[in-house]
Every structure is written in structure tokens, then in C-alpha cells.
């Protein structure tokens, strides 16, 4: 993996990703804006380090000798644009681990220019959105005529500082759903429903996740909602974020929350990484016939999965034999719906297979599969 540059390599998730890449025998070049942190990491791991910030006017010249850049520096609303622009100039493939829907939408709009530059743009190669994107594509294969997709996430196993800061960055932005091909701004916690993540029905609430962009690209389904498991009291709290006029006081409150996060949030420790788990649930329906398919995907700790998924995705993009298409890609459009099952500890279960007879209420139960 000599021609991979990992930017934001010394952050919590960047470190996990670099560790995984090196453990596989790769020698990625580590990079970021803090020269001391880069040098310390590069020396410790015996790899090359590069220091530059994203305001640098000659950003493309830092990237032109690499086949691919894997961006781990978030919030990605701040880092993706300059790195993508530089990658397109340098004709270098771009990957990242964002989960932020505005970033996915922005990169999707760079599709044509990326094709012209013969570069691949592959955001979301972490827990957001590898399992949900692959599950969406799998469900679409089960019911190709489906026109509605709902996804649900139940995560466990700790939060990193960067994830918490990214959540704060987007607090007060409200929610988003996809309806008939358009991204629609909706209030925070706009809709609730019960979802069975495997242990019986649980309360879940809409969240503005990247799948509203990526799942539509992977499946062609143009109505998408994403939910997260959350107790009812949390739903009321999220709704209050809107009604308290958060927007008016946003910047000072954001600064305070970020200071608290920096002081108190440290990311999952080794035990949490080894023991945490998550479940992604998905359901597709065809409104006209009422046919429906539903499936679940179990994963290990989201950060452990992110490290493995990101390195596997980067290896595949660098593997010339695989010929990943140029332009905007999602994990499933690049590698197929089975990609998530290649990752350790994942297991998929088709809960409700669509009935092929004329009776839409008849459905069959199908057993779990993994690789
Ligand atoms: N897709 C997923 O499932 C998934 C999983 C894990 C994390 N994430 C996302 O990944 C991001 C990083 O998370 P983390 O836990 O690694 O956070 P972290 O420990 O705070 O690390 C963030 C890294 O990004 C760098 N960075 C931030 N803003 C930058 C900028 N404007 N220019 C250059 N470098 C910048 C930081 O460098 P400095 O220290 O120099 O500021 C640091 O290296 C977050 O947005 C998080 O939400 C996504």
C-alpha cells in the first residue's frame, strides 16, 4: 500500500486505520497539519510522514505522487472540499470516512468532473455508510421494484472525540429525508417508529445520515429515511433543540460543547473496540403492490469496523486489476452489496423475503448468512 496517503492520520480513527494498514503489511504515508504529531506517528510505525494543512495553495502538489488519498480528518464539511479539489487536480483517487450527508451530496455533484479527471470519489468507507449502504443494495436486489427504503441504526461501543465534535457541528441543522428524488429539510427527530433490531420492537427516530444520498445512488430508490434507536426521552430532547431556537445561540453553545467534548471524550478503549457491536436494519417496500423485504446486518464495534472497512476499500481502489469506476461511488456501487460481509464479524439476516405470489401479505423467513 505504498501509494496511499492517509490524511488526519493521528486522530483517533486515523490511528486505528493506520494501525490496520500497517498490520496488513502496508506502508501508507501518514499526514496531517500538526508536524509533531505526524513525525511521532511516522517514527513509531516506521512509515513516511508529510505535514501540510488544507489551506495550502499547492495542495495538489502534495498529492500528485499518490494513487489514492484516504481522508480521516473530520468534521468533513471542513476538510473534504479542499482535498477533493486537490485530488481532482492531481488525478488521485479520494476516499474518506464521512457520514455527513452534505459532504456526500457535495461529492455526488462532483461526479462528472471526477470522471473527466479519471478519479474515483468514494466517501463513507467507515461504519457510515458501509453496512447500511450494502444492506440497502442487498434489499434492492430482493425487491428491485421497491420505491421506498427505510434504514435503522442501533450502535454501541463508545464515541470518539471527532464523532462527538462532528455531531455538535451539525446540531441545530435539523433533519433530512429523501422524497421522490429530492432531499427535504425536516425538523430534528421529525418522525418516530418502532424497529425490531433483533430483540423486539424499539423506539427509533429519524436522523440526518448520509444514506439519504448514498442509498439512492446505490439502489435508485428515491425515497429514503434513516432512523436511529433512541429512547423516547432522547427524542423529546432532540426536538427541543429546534424549539429552543438553537440557531440563534449556535456558535457560543457549539464552542462550549466542543470544549466539554475535548475534556471528556476519548474514544472507545481496546476492550470496547473488541466487544462493542451494532445492528443495521433495513426495509424496502413497493408502494403499488405493498410487497416488502426486511433484513438486518450485525457488525462489530463501529470504530473497529471502520478501520477494517476503510483499509479494505483503499486496498481495492489501489488494486489496478479491480477497475473501480471513476466518478462518485458508494461502497455498494464500487464493491457490491456483499462487501460488508467480507468484513470480520458481520452477519446478515433476511428477516422478511418478498413473496412472489399475488398475496403481498405472505412472506417467508430466511436464515442468517456471513462469510
Ligand atoms: N464513517 C464512520 O463511521 C466514522 C467512524 C469514525 C469517525 N468518523 C468521523 O471521522 C472524523 C474523525 O474522527 P476521530 O474520532 O478520528 O476524531 P479526532 O480524534 O478528533 O481526529 C480528527 C483528526 O482530523 C484532523 N482535522 C480536523 N479538522 C482538520 C482541518 N480543518 N484540517 C486538517 N486536519 C483536521 C485533526 O487534526 P488536528 O489534531 O491537527 O486538529 C485530527 O487528526 C469525525 O468527523 C468522525 O465523525 C466517521
Coordinates of C-alpha atoms and ligand atoms in Angstrom, one line a residue:
X1 CA 0.0 0.0 0.0
X2 CA 2.9 2.4 -0.9
X3 CA 0.8 4.8 -2.9
X4 CA -1.8 5.6 -0.3
X5 CA -1.7 8.9 1.7
X6 CA -3.8 8.9 4.9
X7 CA -4.7 12.4 5.9
X8 CA -5.8 13.1 9.5
X9 CA -3.7 10.0 10.4
X10 CA -3.0 10.9 14.0
X11 CA -6.6 11.4 15.1
X12 CA -8.4 8.7 17.0
X13 CA -9.9 6.9 13.9
X14 CA -6.9 7.7 11.7
X15 CA -4.7 5.9 14.2
X16 CA -6.9 2.8 14.1
X17 CA -6.9 2.9 10.3
X18 CA -3.1 3.4 10.0
X19 CA -2.6 0.6 12.6
X20 CA -4.8 -1.8 10.5
X21 CA -3.0 -0.8 7.2
X22 CA 0.5 -1.4 8.7
X23 CA -0.7 -4.7 10.4
X24 CA -1.6 -5.9 6.9
X25 CA 1.9 -5.2 5.7
X26 CA 1.2 -1.9 4.0
X27 CA 3.3 1.3 4.2
X28 CA 0.9 4.2 3.9
X29 CA 2.2 7.7 4.1
X30 CA 0.8 9.4 7.2
X31 CA -0.2 13.1 7.0
X32 CA -1.8 16.0 8.8
X33 CA -1.4 19.6 9.8
X34 CA 0.5 19.0 13.1
X35 CA 4.1 18.3 12.2
X36 CA 5.0 16.9 15.6
X37 CA 2.1 14.5 15.7
X38 CA 2.9 13.3 12.2
X39 CA 6.6 12.8 12.9
X40 CA 5.9 11.0 16.2
X41 CA 3.4 8.6 14.4
X42 CA 5.7 8.1 11.4
X43 CA 8.7 7.3 13.6
X44 CA 6.8 4.9 15.8
X45 CA 5.4 3.0 12.9
X46 CA 8.5 3.2 10.6
X47 CA 6.5 4.9 7.7
X48 CA 6.9 8.2 5.9
X49 CA 5.2 11.3 7.2
X50 CA 4.1 14.5 5.4
X51 CA 2.9 17.8 7.1
X52 CA 0.7 20.2 5.3
X53 CA -2.6 22.0 6.0
X54 CA -5.6 22.2 3.8
X55 CA -5.3 25.9 3.2
X56 CA -2.0 25.3 1.4
X57 CA -2.1 26.9 -2.1
X58 CA -0.1 24.0 -3.6
X59 CA -2.3 21.2 -2.0
X60 CA -2.4 19.2 -5.3
X61 CA 1.4 19.0 -5.4
X62 CA 1.4 17.2 -2.0
X63 CA -1.0 14.6 -3.5
X64 CA 0.2 14.1 -7.1
X65 CA 2.6 11.3 -6.3
X66 CA -0.1 9.1 -4.7
X67 CA -2.7 6.9 -6.3
X68 CA -5.2 7.5 -3.5
X69 CA -5.9 9.7 -0.5
X70 CA -7.9 8.4 2.5
X71 CA -9.2 11.4 4.4
X72 CA -9.8 10.7 8.1
X73 CA -9.8 14.4 9.2
X74 CA -13.3 15.4 10.3
X75 CA -15.7 17.2 10.5
X76 CA -15.5 16.6 6.8
X77 CA -17.6 19.6 5.9
X78 CA -14.4 21.4 6.7
X79 CA -11.9 19.1 5.0
X80 CA -13.5 17.2 2.1
X81 CA -13.8 20.1 -0.4
X82 CA -10.2 21.2 -0.5
X83 CA -8.9 17.7 -0.5
X84 CA -11.3 16.6 -3.3
X85 CA -10.4 19.7 -5.4
X86 CA -6.7 18.9 -5.0
X87 CA -7.3 15.2 -5.7
X88 CA -9.1 16.0 -9.0
X89 CA -6.3 18.4 -10.0
X90 CA -3.7 15.7 -9.2
X91 CA -5.8 12.9 -10.7
X92 CA -5.7 11.0 -7.4
X93 CA -8.5 8.8 -6.1
X94 CA -10.2 10.1 -3.0
X95 CA -11.8 8.1 -0.1
X96 CA -13.0 9.2 3.3
X97 CA -14.9 8.1 6.4
X98 CA -17.5 10.8 6.5
X99 CA -21.1 10.2 7.5
X100 CA -22.2 13.8 6.8
X101 CA -24.9 14.0 4.2
X102 CA -23.9 17.4 2.9
X103 CA -20.5 16.0 2.1
X104 CA -21.9 13.1 0.2
X105 CA -24.2 15.4 -1.7
X106 CA -21.3 17.8 -2.5
X107 CA -19.2 14.9 -3.8
X108 CA -22.1 13.5 -5.8
X109 CA -22.2 16.8 -7.6
X110 CA -18.5 16.4 -8.5
X111 CA -19.3 13.1 -10.4
X112 CA -18.9 14.5 -13.9
X113 CA -15.7 16.4 -13.2
X114 CA -14.3 13.3 -11.4
X115 CA -15.0 11.2 -14.4
X116 CA -13.3 13.7 -16.6
X117 CA -10.2 13.7 -14.2
X118 CA -10.4 9.8 -14.3
X119 CA -10.5 9.8 -10.5
X120 CA -12.8 7.9 -8.1
X121 CA -14.6 9.7 -5.3
X122 CA -15.5 7.2 -2.7
X123 CA -16.7 8.8 0.6
X124 CA -18.2 6.9 3.5
X125 CA -15.9 3.8 3.8
X126 CA -16.4 3.5 7.5
X127 CA -19.3 2.3 9.7
X128 CA -21.2 5.2 8.0
X129 CA -22.1 4.0 5.4
X130 CA -20.6 0.6 4.5
X131 CA -23.1 -1.7 6.3
X132 CA -26.2 0.4 5.7
X133 CA -25.3 1.0 2.0
X134 CA -24.6 -2.7 1.4
X135 CA -27.8 -3.6 3.2
X136 CA -29.8 -1.2 1.1
X137 CA -28.3 -2.6 -2.1
X138 CA -29.0 -6.2 -0.9
X139 CA -32.6 -5.3 -0.2
X140 CA -33.0 -3.7 -3.6
X141 CA -31.7 -7.0 -5.1
X142 CA -34.5 -8.8 -3.2
X143 CA -37.2 -6.4 -4.4
X144 CA -36.0 -4.5 -7.5
X145 CA -39.3 -2.7 -7.9
X146 CA -39.1 -1.2 -4.4
X147 CA -39.6 2.6 -4.3
X148 CA -39.3 3.2 -0.6
X149 CA -36.3 2.5 1.7
X150 CA -36.0 2.8 5.4
X151 CA -32.8 2.2 7.3
X152 CA -32.3 2.0 11.1
X153 CA -29.1 2.0 13.1
X154 CA -28.5 0.8 16.6
X155 CA -24.9 1.4 17.6
X156 CA -22.9 0.5 20.7
X157 CA -19.4 0.7 21.9
X158 CA -18.4 4.3 22.7
X159 CA -17.9 7.6 20.9
X160 CA -14.7 9.3 19.7
X161 CA -13.9 12.9 20.2
X162 CA -14.1 13.6 16.4
X163 CA -17.5 11.9 16.1
X164 CA -18.9 13.9 19.1
X165 CA -17.5 17.2 17.6
X166 CA -19.0 16.3 14.2
X167 CA -22.4 15.7 15.8
X168 CA -22.2 19.1 17.5
X169 CA -21.2 20.7 14.3
X170 CA -24.5 19.6 12.8
X171 CA -26.7 20.1 15.8
X172 CA -29.4 22.6 15.0
X173 CA -29.2 21.8 11.3
X174 CA -32.5 19.9 11.6
X175 CA -33.1 16.6 9.8
X176 CA -33.2 15.5 6.2
X177 CA -35.1 12.8 4.3
X178 CA -35.2 11.9 0.7
X179 CA -38.6 12.1 -1.0
X180 CA -39.2 11.4 -4.7
X181 CA -35.6 12.2 -5.6
X182 CA -35.2 15.4 -3.5
X183 CA -33.5 16.0 -0.2
X184 CA -36.1 17.5 2.1
X185 CA -35.2 19.5 5.1
X186 CA -37.3 18.4 8.1
X187 CA -37.2 19.2 11.8
X188 CA -34.9 17.3 14.1
X189 CA -36.5 13.9 15.2
X190 CA -39.1 14.5 12.5
X191 CA -40.6 11.0 12.6
X192 CA -40.5 8.1 15.0
X193 CA -41.3 4.4 14.6
X194 CA -40.8 1.1 16.2
X195 CA -37.9 -1.0 14.7
X196 CA -37.0 -4.6 15.6
X197 CA -33.2 -4.7 15.7
X198 CA -33.4 -8.3 16.8
X199 CA -34.6 -8.0 20.3
X200 CA -38.2 -6.9 19.8
X201 CA -39.6 -3.5 18.8
X202 CA -37.6 -0.4 19.9
X203 CA -38.3 3.3 19.6
X204 CA -36.4 4.9 16.8
X205 CA -36.2 8.4 15.5
X206 CA -35.2 9.9 12.1
X207 CA -31.6 11.2 11.8
X208 CA -29.9 13.1 9.0
X209 CA -27.5 10.4 7.8
X210 CA -25.5 10.1 4.6
X211 CA -27.7 7.2 3.3
X212 CA -30.2 9.7 2.1
X213 CA -27.7 10.4 -0.6
X214 CA -25.7 7.2 -0.9
X215 CA -28.5 4.6 -0.8
X216 CA -30.3 6.4 -3.6
X217 CA -27.1 6.3 -5.7
X218 CA -26.6 2.6 -4.9
X219 CA -30.2 1.4 -5.4
X220 CA -32.0 4.0 -7.5
X221 CA -34.7 4.2 -4.8
X222 CA -35.6 7.8 -4.5
X223 CA -37.5 7.9 -1.1
X224 CA -35.2 7.2 1.8
X225 CA -35.5 7.7 5.6
X226 CA -32.8 6.8 8.2
X227 CA -33.6 6.1 11.8
X228 CA -31.6 5.6 14.9
X229 CA -32.6 3.7 18.0
X230 CA -33.3 6.2 20.8
X231 CA -35.3 6.2 24.0
X232 CA -38.4 8.5 23.9
X233 CA -36.9 11.0 26.3
X234 CA -34.0 11.5 23.8
X235 CA -36.4 12.1 21.0
X236 CA -38.1 14.9 23.1
X237 CA -34.6 16.3 23.8
X238 CA -33.7 16.4 20.1
X239 CA -37.0 18.1 19.2
X240 CA -36.3 20.7 21.9
X241 CA -33.0 21.5 20.1
X242 CA -35.2 23.0 17.3
X243 CA -37.8 24.7 19.5
X244 CA -35.2 26.3 21.9
X245 CA -34.1 28.5 19.0
X246 CA -30.7 26.8 19.0
X247 CA -29.8 28.5 15.7
X248 CA -29.8 31.9 17.4
X249 CA -27.3 30.9 20.0
X250 CA -25.5 28.4 17.9
X251 CA -21.8 29.4 17.8
X252 CA -21.2 30.1 21.6
X253 CA -23.1 26.9 22.5
X254 CA -21.2 24.9 19.9
X255 CA -17.8 26.2 21.3
X256 CA -18.8 25.3 24.8
X257 CA -19.9 21.7 23.8
X258 CA -16.7 21.2 21.9
X259 CA -14.6 22.3 24.9
X260 CA -16.6 19.8 27.0
X261 CA -16.0 17.0 24.5
X262 CA -12.3 17.7 24.2
X263 CA -12.0 17.5 28.0
X264 CA -14.2 14.4 28.5
X265 CA -14.5 12.2 25.4
X266 CA -11.6 10.0 24.4
X267 CA -12.9 7.3 22.1
X268 CA -13.6 3.6 22.7
X269 CA -10.7 1.8 24.5
X270 CA -9.3 -1.6 23.4
X271 CA -11.9 -3.5 25.3
X272 CA -14.8 -1.6 23.9
X273 CA -13.3 -1.9 20.4
X274 CA -13.2 -5.7 20.8
X275 CA -16.6 -6.1 22.4
X276 CA -18.9 -3.4 21.0
X277 CA -21.4 -4.2 18.3
X278 CA -24.1 -2.6 16.2
X279 CA -27.1 -3.6 14.2
X280 CA -28.3 -2.0 10.9
X281 CA -31.9 -2.7 9.9
X282 CA -33.4 -2.1 6.5
X283 CA -36.8 -2.3 4.9
X284 CA -37.8 -1.8 1.2
X285 CA -41.4 -1.6 0.0
X286 CA -43.1 -1.3 -3.3
X287 CA -46.0 1.1 -2.6
X288 CA -48.1 -0.1 -5.6
X289 CA -48.2 -3.7 -4.5
X290 CA -47.4 -3.5 -0.8
X291 CA -44.6 -6.0 -1.3
X292 CA -41.9 -5.7 1.3
X293 CA -38.5 -7.1 2.2
X294 CA -36.7 -6.6 5.5
X295 CA -33.2 -7.5 6.7
X296 CA -30.7 -6.9 9.4
X297 CA -26.9 -6.7 9.4
X298 CA -24.9 -7.2 12.6
X299 CA -21.5 -5.7 12.9
X300 CA -18.6 -5.5 15.4
X301 CA -17.8 -2.2 17.2
X302 CA -18.4 0.7 14.6
X303 CA -14.8 2.0 15.0
X304 CA -13.3 -1.4 14.6
X305 CA -15.4 -2.0 11.6
X306 CA -14.4 1.5 10.2
X307 CA -10.7 0.6 10.4
X308 CA -11.2 -2.7 8.6
X309 CA -13.6 -1.3 6.0
X310 CA -11.6 1.8 5.2
X311 CA -8.3 -0.2 4.7
X312 CA -10.1 -2.9 2.6
X313 CA -11.7 -0.2 0.5
X314 CA -8.4 1.6 -0.1
X315 CA -6.7 -1.7 -1.0
X316 CA -9.4 -2.4 -3.5
X317 CA -9.2 1.1 -5.1
X318 CA -5.4 0.7 -5.3
X319 CA -5.7 -2.7 -6.9
X320 CA -5.5 -1.9 -10.6
X321 CA -6.9 -5.3 -11.5
X322 CA -10.3 -4.4 -10.0
X323 CA -11.0 -1.4 -12.1
X324 CA -13.3 0.6 -9.8
X325 CA -15.3 3.0 -11.9
X326 CA -14.3 6.7 -12.0
X327 CA -16.6 9.4 -10.6
X328 CA -18.8 9.4 -7.5
X329 CA -19.1 5.9 -5.9
X330 CA -20.6 4.5 -2.8
X331 CA -19.3 1.4 -1.0
X332 CA -22.0 -0.8 -2.6
X333 CA -21.8 0.8 -6.1
X334 CA -18.0 0.2 -6.0
X335 CA -17.8 -3.2 -4.4
X336 CA -21.3 -4.7 -4.5
X337 CA -23.8 -5.5 -1.7
X338 CA -21.7 -8.3 -0.4
X339 CA -18.8 -6.0 0.6
X340 CA -19.9 -5.6 4.2
X341 CA -20.0 -9.4 4.6
X342 CA -16.3 -9.6 3.7
X343 CA -15.5 -7.7 7.0
X344 CA -14.8 -9.7 10.1
X345 CA -17.7 -10.4 12.5
X346 CA -20.6 -9.2 10.2
X347 CA -23.7 -11.2 9.7
X348 CA -26.7 -10.6 7.5
X349 CA -30.2 -11.9 8.1
X350 CA -33.1 -11.6 5.7
X351 CA -36.0 -11.3 8.1
X352 CA -38.8 -11.0 5.6
X353 CA -38.4 -12.1 2.0
X354 CA -40.8 -10.6 -0.5
X355 CA -43.5 -13.0 -1.5
X356 CA -43.6 -13.7 -5.2
X357 CA -47.2 -14.8 -5.2
X358 CA -50.1 -12.4 -5.7
X359 CA -50.7 -12.1 -2.0
X360 CA -48.4 -9.3 -0.6
X361 CA -49.1 -10.3 3.0
X362 CA -47.5 -13.7 2.6
X363 CA -43.8 -13.6 3.4
X364 CA -41.1 -16.1 4.3
X365 CA -38.5 -16.2 7.0
X366 CA -34.9 -16.9 5.8
X367 CA -31.8 -17.8 7.8
X368 CA -28.7 -15.7 8.5
X369 CA -25.6 -15.6 6.4
X370 CA -22.0 -14.4 6.8
X371 CA -18.6 -15.1 5.2
Ligands
LIG1 N1 -17.8 6.8 9.0 C1 -17.7 6.4 10.2 O1 -18.3 5.5 10.6 C2 -16.7 7.2 11.1 C3 -16.1 6.5 12.1 C4 -15.2 7.2 12.9 C5 -15.0 8.5 12.8 N2 -15.7 9.2 11.8 C6 -15.5 10.6 11.6 O2 -14.2 10.8 11.4 C7 -13.8 12.1 11.9 C8 -12.6 12.0 12.8 O3 -12.9 11.3 13.9 P1 -11.8 11.0 15.0 O4 -12.5 10.2 16.1 O5 -10.6 10.4 14.4 O6 -11.5 12.5 15.5 P2 -10.2 13.1 16.2 O7 -9.6 12.1 17.1 O8 -10.7 14.4 16.8 O9 -9.3 13.4 14.9 C9 -9.6 14.3 14.0 C10 -8.4 14.5 13.0 O10 -8.8 15.4 12.0 C11 -7.8 16.4 11.9 N3 -8.5 17.6 11.5 C12 -9.7 18.1 11.9 N4 -10.0 19.2 11.2 C13 -9.0 19.5 10.4 C14 -8.7 20.5 9.4 N5 -9.6 21.5 9.2 N6 -7.6 20.4 8.7 C15 -6.7 19.4 8.9 N7 -6.9 18.4 9.8 C16 -8.0 18.5 10.5 C17 -7.3 16.5 13.3 O11 -6.0 17.2 13.3 P3 -5.6 18.3 14.4 O12 -5.5 17.4 15.7 O13 -4.4 18.9 13.9 O14 -6.8 19.2 14.5 C18 -7.2 15.0 13.7 O15 -6.0 14.5 13.1 C19 -15.1 12.6 12.6 O16 -15.7 13.5 11.7 C20 -15.9 11.4 12.8 O17 -17.3 11.7 12.8 C21 -16.6 8.5 10.9

